[in-house]
mmCIF file with all atom_site columns, C-alpha atoms in Angstrom:
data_model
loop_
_atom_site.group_PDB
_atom_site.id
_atom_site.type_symbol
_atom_site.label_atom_id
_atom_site.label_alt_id
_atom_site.label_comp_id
_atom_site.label_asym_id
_atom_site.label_entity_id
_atom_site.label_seq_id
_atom_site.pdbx_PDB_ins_code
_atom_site.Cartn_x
_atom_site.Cartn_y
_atom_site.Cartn_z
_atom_site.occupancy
_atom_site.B_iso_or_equiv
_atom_site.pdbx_formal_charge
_atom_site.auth_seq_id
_atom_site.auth_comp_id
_atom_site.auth_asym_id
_atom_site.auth_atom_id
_atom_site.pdbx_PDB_model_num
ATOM 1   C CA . UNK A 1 1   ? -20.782 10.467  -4.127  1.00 0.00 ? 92  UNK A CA 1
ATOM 2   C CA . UNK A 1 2   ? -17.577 9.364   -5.628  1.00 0.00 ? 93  UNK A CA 1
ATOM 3   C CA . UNK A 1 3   ? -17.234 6.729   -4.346  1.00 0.00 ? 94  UNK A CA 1
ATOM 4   C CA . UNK A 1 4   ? -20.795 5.440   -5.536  1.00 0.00 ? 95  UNK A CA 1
ATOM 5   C CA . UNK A 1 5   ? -19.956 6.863   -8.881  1.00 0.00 ? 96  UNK A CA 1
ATOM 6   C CA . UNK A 1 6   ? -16.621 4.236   -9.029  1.00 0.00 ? 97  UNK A CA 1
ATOM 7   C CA . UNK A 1 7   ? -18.517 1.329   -7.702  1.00 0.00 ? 98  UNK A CA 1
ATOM 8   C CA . UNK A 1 8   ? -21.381 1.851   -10.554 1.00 0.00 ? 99  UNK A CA 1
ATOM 9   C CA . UNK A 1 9   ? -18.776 2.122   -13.031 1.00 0.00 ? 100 UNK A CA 1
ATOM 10  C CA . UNK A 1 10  ? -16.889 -0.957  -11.465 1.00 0.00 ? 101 UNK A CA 1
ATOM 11  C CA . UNK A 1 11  ? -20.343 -2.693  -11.347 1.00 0.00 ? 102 UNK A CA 1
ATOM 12  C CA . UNK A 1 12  ? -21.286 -1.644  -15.150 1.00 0.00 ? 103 UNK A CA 1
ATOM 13  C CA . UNK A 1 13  ? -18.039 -2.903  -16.881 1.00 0.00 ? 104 UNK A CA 1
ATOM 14  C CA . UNK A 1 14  ? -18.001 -6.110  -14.849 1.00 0.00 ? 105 UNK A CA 1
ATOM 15  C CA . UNK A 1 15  ? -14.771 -5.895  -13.233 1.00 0.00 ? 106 UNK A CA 1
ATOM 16  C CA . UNK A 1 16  ? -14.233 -7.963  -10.026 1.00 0.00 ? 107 UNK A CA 1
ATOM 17  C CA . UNK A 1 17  ? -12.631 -6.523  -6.755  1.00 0.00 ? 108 UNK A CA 1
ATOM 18  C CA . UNK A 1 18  ? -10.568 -8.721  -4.882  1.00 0.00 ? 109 UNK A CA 1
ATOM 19  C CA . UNK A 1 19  ? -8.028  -8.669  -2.030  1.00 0.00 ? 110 UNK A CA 1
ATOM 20  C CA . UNK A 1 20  ? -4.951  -10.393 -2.624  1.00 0.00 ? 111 UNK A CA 1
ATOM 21  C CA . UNK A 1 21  ? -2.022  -10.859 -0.368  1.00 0.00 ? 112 UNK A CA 1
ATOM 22  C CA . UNK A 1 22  ? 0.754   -11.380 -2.339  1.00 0.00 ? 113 UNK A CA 1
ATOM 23  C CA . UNK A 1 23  ? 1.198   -7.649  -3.583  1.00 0.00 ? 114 UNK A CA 1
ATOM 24  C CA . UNK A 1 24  ? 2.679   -6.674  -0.454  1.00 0.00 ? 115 UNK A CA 1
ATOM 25  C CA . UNK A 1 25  ? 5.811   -8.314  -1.783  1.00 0.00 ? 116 UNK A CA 1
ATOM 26  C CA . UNK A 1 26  ? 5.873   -6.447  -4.948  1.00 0.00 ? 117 UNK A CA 1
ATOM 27  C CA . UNK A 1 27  ? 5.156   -2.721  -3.264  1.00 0.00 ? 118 UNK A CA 1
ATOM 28  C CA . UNK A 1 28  ? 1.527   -2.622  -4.727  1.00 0.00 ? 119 UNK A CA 1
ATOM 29  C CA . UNK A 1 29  ? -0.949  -0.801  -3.443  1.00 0.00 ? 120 UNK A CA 1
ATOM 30  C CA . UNK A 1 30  ? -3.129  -2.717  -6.369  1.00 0.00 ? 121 UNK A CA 1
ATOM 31  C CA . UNK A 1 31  ? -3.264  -4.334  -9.329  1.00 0.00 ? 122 UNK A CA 1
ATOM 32  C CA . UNK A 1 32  ? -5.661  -4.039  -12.914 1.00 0.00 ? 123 UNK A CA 1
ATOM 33  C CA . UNK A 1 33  ? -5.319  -6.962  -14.694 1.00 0.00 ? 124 UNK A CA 1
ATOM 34  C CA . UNK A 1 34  ? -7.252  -9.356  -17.277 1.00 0.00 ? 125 UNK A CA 1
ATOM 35  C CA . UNK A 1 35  ? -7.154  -12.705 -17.133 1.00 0.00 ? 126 UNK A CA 1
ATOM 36  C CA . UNK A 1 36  ? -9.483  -15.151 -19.166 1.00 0.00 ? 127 UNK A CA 1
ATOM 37  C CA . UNK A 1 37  ? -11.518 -12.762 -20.151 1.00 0.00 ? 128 UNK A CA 1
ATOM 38  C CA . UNK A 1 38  ? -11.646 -11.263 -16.300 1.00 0.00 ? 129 UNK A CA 1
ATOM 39  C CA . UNK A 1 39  ? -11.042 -7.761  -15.805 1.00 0.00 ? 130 UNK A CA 1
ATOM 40  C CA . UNK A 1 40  ? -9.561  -7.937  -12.012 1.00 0.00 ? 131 UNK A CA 1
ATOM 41  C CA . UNK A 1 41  ? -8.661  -5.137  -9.800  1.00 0.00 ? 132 UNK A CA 1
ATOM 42  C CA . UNK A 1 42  ? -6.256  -6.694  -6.981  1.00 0.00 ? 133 UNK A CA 1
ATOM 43  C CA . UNK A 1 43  ? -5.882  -4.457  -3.417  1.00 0.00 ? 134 UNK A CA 1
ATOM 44  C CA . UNK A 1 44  ? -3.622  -5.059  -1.041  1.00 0.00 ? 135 UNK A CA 1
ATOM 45  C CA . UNK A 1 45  ? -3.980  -6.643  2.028   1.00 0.00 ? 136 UNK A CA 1
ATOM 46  C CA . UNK A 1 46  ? -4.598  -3.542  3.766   1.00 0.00 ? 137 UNK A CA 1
ATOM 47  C CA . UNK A 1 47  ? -6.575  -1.071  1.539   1.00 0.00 ? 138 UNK A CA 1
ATOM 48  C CA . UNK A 1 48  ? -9.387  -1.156  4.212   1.00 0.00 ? 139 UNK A CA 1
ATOM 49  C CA . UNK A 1 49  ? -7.233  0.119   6.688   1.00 0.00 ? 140 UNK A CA 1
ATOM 50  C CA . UNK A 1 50  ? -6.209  3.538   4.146   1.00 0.00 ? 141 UNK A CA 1
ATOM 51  C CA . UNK A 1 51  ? -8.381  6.142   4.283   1.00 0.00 ? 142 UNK A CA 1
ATOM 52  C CA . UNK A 1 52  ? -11.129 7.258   2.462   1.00 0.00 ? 143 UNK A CA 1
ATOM 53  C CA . UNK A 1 53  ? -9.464  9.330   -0.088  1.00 0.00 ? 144 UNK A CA 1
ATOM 54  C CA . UNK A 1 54  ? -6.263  6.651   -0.405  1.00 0.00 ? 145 UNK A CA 1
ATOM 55  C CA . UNK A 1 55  ? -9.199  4.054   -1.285  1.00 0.00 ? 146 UNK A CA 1
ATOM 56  C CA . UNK A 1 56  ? -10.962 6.087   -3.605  1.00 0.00 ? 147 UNK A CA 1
ATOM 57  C CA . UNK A 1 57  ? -7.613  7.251   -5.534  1.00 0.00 ? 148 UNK A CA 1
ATOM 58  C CA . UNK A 1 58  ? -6.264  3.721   -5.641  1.00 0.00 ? 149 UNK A CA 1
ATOM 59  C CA . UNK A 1 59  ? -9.497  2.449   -6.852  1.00 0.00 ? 150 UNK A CA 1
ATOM 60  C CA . UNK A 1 60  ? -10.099 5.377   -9.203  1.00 0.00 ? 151 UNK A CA 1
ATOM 61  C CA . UNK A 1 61  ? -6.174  4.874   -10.505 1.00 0.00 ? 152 UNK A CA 1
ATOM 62  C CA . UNK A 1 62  ? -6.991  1.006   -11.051 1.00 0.00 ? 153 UNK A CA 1
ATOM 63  C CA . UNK A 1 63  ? -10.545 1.950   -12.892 1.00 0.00 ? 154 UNK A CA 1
ATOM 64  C CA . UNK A 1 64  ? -8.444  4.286   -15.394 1.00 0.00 ? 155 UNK A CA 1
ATOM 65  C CA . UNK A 1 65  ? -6.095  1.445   -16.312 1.00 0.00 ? 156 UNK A CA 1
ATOM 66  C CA . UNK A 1 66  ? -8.996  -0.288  -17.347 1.00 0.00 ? 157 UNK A CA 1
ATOM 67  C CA . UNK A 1 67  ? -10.297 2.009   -19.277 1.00 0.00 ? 158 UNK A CA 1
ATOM 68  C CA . UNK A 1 68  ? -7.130  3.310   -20.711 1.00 0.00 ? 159 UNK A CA 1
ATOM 69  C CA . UNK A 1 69  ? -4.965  0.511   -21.244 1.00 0.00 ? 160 UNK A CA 1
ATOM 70  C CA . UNK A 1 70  ? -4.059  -2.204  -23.617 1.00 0.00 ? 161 UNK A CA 1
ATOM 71  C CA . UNK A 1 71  ? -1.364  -4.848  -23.753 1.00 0.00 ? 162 UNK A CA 1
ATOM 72  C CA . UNK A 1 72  ? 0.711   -6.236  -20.514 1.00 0.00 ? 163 UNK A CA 1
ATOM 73  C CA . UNK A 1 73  ? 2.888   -3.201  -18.583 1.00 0.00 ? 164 UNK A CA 1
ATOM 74  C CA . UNK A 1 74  ? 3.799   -4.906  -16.063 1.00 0.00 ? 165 UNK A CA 1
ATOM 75  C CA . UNK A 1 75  ? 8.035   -5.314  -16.495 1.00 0.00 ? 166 UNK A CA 1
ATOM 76  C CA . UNK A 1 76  ? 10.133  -2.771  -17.271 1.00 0.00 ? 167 UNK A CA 1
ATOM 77  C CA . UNK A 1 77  ? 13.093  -4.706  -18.645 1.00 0.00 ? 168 UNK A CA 1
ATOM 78  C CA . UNK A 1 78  ? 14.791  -1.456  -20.188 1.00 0.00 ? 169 UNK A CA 1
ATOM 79  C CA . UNK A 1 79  ? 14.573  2.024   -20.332 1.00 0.00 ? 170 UNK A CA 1
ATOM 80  C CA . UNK A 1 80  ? 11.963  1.933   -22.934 1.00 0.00 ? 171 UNK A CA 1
ATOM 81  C CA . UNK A 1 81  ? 9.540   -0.132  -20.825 1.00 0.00 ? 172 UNK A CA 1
ATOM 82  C CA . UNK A 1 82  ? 9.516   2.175   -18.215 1.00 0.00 ? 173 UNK A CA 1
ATOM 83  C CA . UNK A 1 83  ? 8.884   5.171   -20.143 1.00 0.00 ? 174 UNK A CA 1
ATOM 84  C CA . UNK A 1 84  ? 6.154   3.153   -21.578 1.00 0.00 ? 175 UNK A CA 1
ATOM 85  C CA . UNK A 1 85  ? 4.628   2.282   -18.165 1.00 0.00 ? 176 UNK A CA 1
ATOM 86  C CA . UNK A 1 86  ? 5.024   6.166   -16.645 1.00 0.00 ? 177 UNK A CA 1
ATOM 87  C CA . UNK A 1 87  ? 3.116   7.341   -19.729 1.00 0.00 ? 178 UNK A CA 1
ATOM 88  C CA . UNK A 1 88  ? -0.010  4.256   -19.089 1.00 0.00 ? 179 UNK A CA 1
ATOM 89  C CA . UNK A 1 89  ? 0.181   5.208   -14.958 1.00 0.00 ? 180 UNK A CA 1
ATOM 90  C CA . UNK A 1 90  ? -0.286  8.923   -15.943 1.00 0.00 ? 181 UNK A CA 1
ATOM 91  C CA . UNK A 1 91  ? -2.746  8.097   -18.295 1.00 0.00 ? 182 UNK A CA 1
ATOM 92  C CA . UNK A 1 92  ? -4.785  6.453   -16.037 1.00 0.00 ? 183 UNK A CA 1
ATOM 93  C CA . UNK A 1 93  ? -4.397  8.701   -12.659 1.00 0.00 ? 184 UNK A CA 1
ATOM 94  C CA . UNK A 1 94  ? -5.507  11.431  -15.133 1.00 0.00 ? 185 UNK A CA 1
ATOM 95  C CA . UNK A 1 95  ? -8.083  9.760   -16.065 1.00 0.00 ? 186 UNK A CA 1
ATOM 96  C CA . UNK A 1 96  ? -8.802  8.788   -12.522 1.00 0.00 ? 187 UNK A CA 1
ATOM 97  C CA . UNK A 1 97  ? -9.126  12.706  -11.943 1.00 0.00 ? 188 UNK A CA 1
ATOM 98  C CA . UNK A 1 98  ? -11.372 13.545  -14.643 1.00 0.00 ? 189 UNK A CA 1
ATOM 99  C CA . UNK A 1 99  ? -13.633 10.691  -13.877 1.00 0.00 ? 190 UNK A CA 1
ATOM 100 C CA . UNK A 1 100 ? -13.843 11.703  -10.608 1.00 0.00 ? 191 UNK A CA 1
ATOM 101 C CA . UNK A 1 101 ? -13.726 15.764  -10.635 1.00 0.00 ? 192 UNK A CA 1
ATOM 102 C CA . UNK A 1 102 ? -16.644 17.088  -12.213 1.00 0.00 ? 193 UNK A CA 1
ATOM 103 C CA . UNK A 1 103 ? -16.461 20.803  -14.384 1.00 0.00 ? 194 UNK A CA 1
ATOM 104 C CA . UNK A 1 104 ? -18.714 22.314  -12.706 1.00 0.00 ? 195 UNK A CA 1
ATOM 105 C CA . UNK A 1 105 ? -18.627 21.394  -9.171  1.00 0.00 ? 196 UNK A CA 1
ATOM 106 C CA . UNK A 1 106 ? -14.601 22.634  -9.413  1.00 0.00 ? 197 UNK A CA 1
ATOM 107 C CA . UNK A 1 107 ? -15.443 25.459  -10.902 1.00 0.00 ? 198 UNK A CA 1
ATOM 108 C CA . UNK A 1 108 ? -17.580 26.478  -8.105  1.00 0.00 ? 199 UNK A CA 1
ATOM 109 C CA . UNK A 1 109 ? -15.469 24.831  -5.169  1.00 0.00 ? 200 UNK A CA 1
ATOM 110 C CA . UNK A 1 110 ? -12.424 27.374  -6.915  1.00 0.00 ? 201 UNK A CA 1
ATOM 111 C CA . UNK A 1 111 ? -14.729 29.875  -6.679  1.00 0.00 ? 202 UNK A CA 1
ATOM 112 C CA . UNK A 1 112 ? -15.935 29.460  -3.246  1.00 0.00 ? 203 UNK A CA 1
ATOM 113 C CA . UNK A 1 113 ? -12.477 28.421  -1.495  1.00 0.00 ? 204 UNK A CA 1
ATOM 114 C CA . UNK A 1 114 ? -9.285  30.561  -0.465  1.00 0.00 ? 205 UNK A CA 1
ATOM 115 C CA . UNK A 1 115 ? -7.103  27.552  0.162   1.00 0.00 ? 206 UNK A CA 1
ATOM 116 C CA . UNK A 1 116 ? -6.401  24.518  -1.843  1.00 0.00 ? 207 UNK A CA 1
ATOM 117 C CA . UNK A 1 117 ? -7.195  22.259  1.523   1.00 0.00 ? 208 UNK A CA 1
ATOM 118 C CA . UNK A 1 118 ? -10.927 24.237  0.975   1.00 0.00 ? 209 UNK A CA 1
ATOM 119 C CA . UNK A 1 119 ? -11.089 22.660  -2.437  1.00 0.00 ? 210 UNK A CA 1
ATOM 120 C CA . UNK A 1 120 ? -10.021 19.443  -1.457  1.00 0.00 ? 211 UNK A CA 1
ATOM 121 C CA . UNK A 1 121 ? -12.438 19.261  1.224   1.00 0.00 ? 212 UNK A CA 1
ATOM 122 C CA . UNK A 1 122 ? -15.508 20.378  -0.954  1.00 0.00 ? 213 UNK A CA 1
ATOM 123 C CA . UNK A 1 123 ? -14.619 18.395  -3.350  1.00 0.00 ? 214 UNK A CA 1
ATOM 124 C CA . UNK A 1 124 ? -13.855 15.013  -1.043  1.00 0.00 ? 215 UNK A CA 1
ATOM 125 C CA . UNK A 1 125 ? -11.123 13.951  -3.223  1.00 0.00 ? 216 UNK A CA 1
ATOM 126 C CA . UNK A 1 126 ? -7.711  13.552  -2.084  1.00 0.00 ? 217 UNK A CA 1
ATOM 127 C CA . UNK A 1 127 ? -4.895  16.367  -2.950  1.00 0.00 ? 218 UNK A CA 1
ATOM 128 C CA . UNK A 1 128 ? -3.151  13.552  -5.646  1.00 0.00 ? 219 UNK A CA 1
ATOM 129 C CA . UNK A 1 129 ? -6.214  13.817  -7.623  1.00 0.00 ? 220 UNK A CA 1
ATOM 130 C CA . UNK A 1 130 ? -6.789  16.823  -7.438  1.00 0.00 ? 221 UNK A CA 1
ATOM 131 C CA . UNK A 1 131 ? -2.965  17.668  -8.367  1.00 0.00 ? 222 UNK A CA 1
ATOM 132 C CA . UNK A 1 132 ? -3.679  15.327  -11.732 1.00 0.00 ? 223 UNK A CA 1
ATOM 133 C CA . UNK A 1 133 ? -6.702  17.354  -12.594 1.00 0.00 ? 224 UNK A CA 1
ATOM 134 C CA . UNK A 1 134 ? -5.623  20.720  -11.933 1.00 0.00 ? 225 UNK A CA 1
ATOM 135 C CA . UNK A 1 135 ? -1.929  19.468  -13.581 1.00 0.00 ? 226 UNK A CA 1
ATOM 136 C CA . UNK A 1 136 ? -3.606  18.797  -16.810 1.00 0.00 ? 227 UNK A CA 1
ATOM 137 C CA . UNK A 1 137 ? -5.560  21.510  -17.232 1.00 0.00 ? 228 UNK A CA 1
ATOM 138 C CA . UNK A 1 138 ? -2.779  23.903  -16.532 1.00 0.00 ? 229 UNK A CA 1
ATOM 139 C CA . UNK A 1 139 ? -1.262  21.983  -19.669 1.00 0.00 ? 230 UNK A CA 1
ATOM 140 C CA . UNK A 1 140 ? -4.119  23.471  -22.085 1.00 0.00 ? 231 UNK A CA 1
ATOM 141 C CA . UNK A 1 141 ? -3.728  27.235  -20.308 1.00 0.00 ? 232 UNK A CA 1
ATOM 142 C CA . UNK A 1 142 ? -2.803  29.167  -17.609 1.00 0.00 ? 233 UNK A CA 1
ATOM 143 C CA . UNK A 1 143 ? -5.775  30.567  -16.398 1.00 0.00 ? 234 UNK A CA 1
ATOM 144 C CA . UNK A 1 144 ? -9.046  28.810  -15.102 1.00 0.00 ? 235 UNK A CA 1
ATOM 145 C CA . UNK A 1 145 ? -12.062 31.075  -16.176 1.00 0.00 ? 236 UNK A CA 1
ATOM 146 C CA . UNK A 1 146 ? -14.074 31.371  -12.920 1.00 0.00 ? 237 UNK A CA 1
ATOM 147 C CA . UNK A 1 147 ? -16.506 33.852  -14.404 1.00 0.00 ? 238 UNK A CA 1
ATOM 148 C CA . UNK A 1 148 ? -17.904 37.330  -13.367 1.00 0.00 ? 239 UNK A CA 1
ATOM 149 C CA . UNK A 1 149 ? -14.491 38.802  -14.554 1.00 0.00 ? 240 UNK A CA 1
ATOM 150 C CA . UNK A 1 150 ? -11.859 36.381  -12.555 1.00 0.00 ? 241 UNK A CA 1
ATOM 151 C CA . UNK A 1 151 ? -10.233 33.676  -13.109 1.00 0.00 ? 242 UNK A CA 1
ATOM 152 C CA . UNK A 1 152 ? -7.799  30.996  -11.106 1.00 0.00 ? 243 UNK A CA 1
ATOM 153 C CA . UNK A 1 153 ? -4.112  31.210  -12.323 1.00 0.00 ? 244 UNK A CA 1
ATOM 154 C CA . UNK A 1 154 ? -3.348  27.689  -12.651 1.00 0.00 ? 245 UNK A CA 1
ATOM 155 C CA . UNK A 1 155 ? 0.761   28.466  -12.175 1.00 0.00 ? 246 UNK A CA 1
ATOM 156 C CA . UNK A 1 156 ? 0.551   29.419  -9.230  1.00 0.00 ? 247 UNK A CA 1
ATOM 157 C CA . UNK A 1 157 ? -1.094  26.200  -7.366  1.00 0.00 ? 248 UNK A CA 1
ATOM 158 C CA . UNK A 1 158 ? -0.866  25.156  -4.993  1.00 0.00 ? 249 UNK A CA 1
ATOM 159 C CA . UNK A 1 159 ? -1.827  28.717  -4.194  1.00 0.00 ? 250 UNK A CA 1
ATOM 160 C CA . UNK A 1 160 ? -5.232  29.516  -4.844  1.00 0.00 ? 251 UNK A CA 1
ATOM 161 C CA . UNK A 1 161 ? -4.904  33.071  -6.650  1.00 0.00 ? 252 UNK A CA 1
ATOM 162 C CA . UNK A 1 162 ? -7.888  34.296  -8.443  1.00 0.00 ? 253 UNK A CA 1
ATOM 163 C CA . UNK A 1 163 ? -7.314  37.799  -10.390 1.00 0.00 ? 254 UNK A CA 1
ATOM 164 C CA . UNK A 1 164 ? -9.294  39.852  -11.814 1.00 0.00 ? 255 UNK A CA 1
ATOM 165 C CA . UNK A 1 165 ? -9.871  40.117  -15.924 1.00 0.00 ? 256 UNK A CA 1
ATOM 166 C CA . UNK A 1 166 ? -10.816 42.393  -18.236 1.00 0.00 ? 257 UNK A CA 1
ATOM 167 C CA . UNK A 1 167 ? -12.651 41.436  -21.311 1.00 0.00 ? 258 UNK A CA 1
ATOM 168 C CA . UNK A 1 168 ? -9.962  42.181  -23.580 1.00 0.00 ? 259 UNK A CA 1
ATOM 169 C CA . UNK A 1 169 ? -7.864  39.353  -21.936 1.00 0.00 ? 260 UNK A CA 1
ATOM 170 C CA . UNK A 1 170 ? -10.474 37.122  -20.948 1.00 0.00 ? 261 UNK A CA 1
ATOM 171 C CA . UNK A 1 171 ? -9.465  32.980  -21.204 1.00 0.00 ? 262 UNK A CA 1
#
């Protein structure tokens, strides 16, 4: 399902998929760019020989700097560059996770699982993305309303903890 879900929005912004060679030699798994007007994603000789999940996160990663980035990031002469290019790669792996996680279907796959592998697996996402997703939202609060009184305590991951609420404290 994800995967189909990145390929229509690959398909619907016109952004061509390539393998190239040469990022082996720069440690690159892949590469967004633009050039003439092209938006490119670039994989590495051997993305077909990751796994499913390393695919779909690299792919997902590459869609989010589309979507979420302007301007050339590629050197970091300085310091300041490289700040500047940790915030666009967070930017875009948490945008990879939120185009890929959907509300509702975590909800219930925290509600359903005990473990965090359980979530992973219902979900069919790969623990990075996951880690982005759940990472951001324990930004905004520390609890996860599950409903029917409980909620997932979001400082605690990678533990899955659900407690129990009452409705004077509820999220």
């Amino acid at each position: 399902m994800s995967l189909d879900k990145l390929n229509d929005f690959i398909f619907t912004n016109n952004i061509i998929v390539e393998e190239c060679n040469k990022l082996k030699h720069f440690k690159k798994a892949a590469l967004f760019c633009s050039i003439n007007g092209n938006n490119l994603i670039l994989l590495g000789d051997d993305f077909n020989s990751r796994s499913k999940h390393e695919r779909l996160e690299i792919l997902a990663e590459e869609c989010g700097h589309y979507a979420t980035t302007t301007g050339d990031m590629t050197v970091a002469n300085n310091y300041s560059d490289r700040l500047k290019i940790d915030k666009v790669e967070l930017k875009a792996r948490q945008w990879a996770a939120e185009f890929l996680i959907d509300f509702n279907k975590f909800k219930e796959a925290c509600i359903k699982s005990e473990t965090i592998q359980e979530v992973i697996d219902y979900l069919d996402i790969s623990y990075n993305i996951l880690n982005e997703y759940v990472t951001k939202l324990s930004l905004r609060d520390q609890y996860f309303d599950l409903g029917n009184g409980y909620r997932l305590n979001l400082y605690r991951l990678p533990n899955i903890i659900k407690e129990r609420c009452d409705d004077s404290e509820t999220p």
